[in-house]
Amino acid sequence: MPLDILYFAWVREHVGLSSERAELPADASTPLKVAQWLAARGGGYATAFAAPEKLRCALDQQVVAMTDPIGEAREIAFFPPVTGG
Amino acid sequence: MPLDILYFAWVREHVGLSSERAELPADASTPLKVAQWLAARGGGYATAFAAPEKLRCALDQQVVAMTDPIGEAREIAFFPPVTGG
Amino acid sequence: MRRIAVQSEDFDPGAELDLLQGADAGAVASFTGIVRGDDGVEALTLEHYPGMTERALADLAEAAMTRWPLSAVTIIHRIGTLPKGARIVFVGTASAHRAAALEACAFLIDRLKTDAPFWKKEHGRAGDRWVETRATDAAAADRWR
Amino acid sequence: MRRIAVQSEDFDPGAELDLLQGADAGAVASFTGIVRGDDGVEALTLEHYPGMTERALADLAEAAMTRWPLSAVTIIHRIGTLPKGARIVFVGTASAHRAAALEACAFLIDRLKTDAPFWKKEHGRAGDRWVETRATDAAAADRWR
């Protein structure tokens, strides 16, 4: 099933997209694995996902750990730690 | 030297005055002794000063303990614990 | 900026926040106290000790500015008879730092309650009654000592 | 009352305090955050995650109302490009109790900084730069856990 992938802040700038729809490979079962798969695309993706430990992830708009299962989520977002307020 | 004696809140209501000027007796060397001297006048004074432990005192607009020396103060005020804000 | 006022007129909290914000601040915190209608209270009368009150409030502002890096402090306290729902007191702080503004604001209202010579009398269903101090107020003020 | 807004337009802190005061409160506390011009910063751009932001702010308001006896909570956060001196964020609380209003206000702004999906980019003398998180913000949020 296709998943919406969203990018924010410098992740968005490096990738050059706000969002895209993609079919994940069968083994991309966690945000970390999705990040590694995206990094392997090279270019801006490689830059954005070079250090997954600097990223945060939300599944269906709930923050999760990078090693949590993606399960039935329809939307995955990658972004740096938040800096609002 | 005469001293201004000020009363606030229910102390003022019992005494029936906001302030008065008085010559203290020579032995009225602390706020507690002044309170006892005022209580001895009877009437509203006796009511207002019946329980000095319920009162607070300021000398020249600085809060002091009831047993502090009056010294050269020109103004003494008696009032209940404050309840502003 | 140190703005201290003891007045019978109402104040405008929005205008006070604007003044605080103008003091080159990154963070503005405020507290507004309002007459509550608990237990049938219809109004309060606020009495104070003219002269000493202004001094006590100025001392509190000074203490806050010594303890935290504040660019501005405002303390406004009303006196006289105030109906249920009326504003009684406003405390506002401005700082480059959020924690400084928030802590100083709490400090000022906690200490004002124990250190400034104001007395409240309630008017209501049960007649007139001088408000007594609460142990929780003393405890709140003590945590800043 | 729970009032949550994410908007590019400015807000009126005085009008927000009036709304909070109207919620039958004895105590209203507020925090306003403003763009600071430190290190030559001329403006900030605030990016957010539409949908998730509103949900995160509503969750924070709910958490505050569960933890403290509040009659009202307001959270307003601006997005887009904001010049030095502009208001960014407003958090306000109303309660019968002073300590509840003050603590909940500090809780909301502390947790908003770590839990709500906003990102700040600074524009200034040194070019454009994404703001990084500070350890002090994480520590401030952690004291409420």
Short mmCIF file of C-alpha atoms in Angstrom, two decimals, chain A residues 29-33 57 59 64-70:
data_model
loop_
_atom_site.label_atom_id
_atom_site.label_comp_id
_atom_site.label_asym_id
_atom_site.label_seq_id
_atom_site.Cartn_x
_atom_site.Cartn_y
_atom_site.Cartn_z
CA SER A 29 9.37 -2.11 8.53
CA THR A 30 10.57 0.76 10.78
CA PRO A 31 11.20 4.52 10.31
CA LEU A 32 14.94 3.81 10.57
CA LYS A 33 14.76 1.33 7.71
CA CYS A 57 9.64 10.64 13.04
CA LEU A 59 3.52 7.94 12.11
CA VAL A 64 7.35 7.43 17.45
CA ALA A 65 10.81 5.98 17.98
CA MET A 66 12.88 5.31 14.84
CA THR A 67 12.74 1.60 15.63
CA ASP A 68 8.98 1.33 16.19
CA PRO A 69 7.00 -0.76 13.69
CA ILE A 70 5.32 1.14 10.86
#
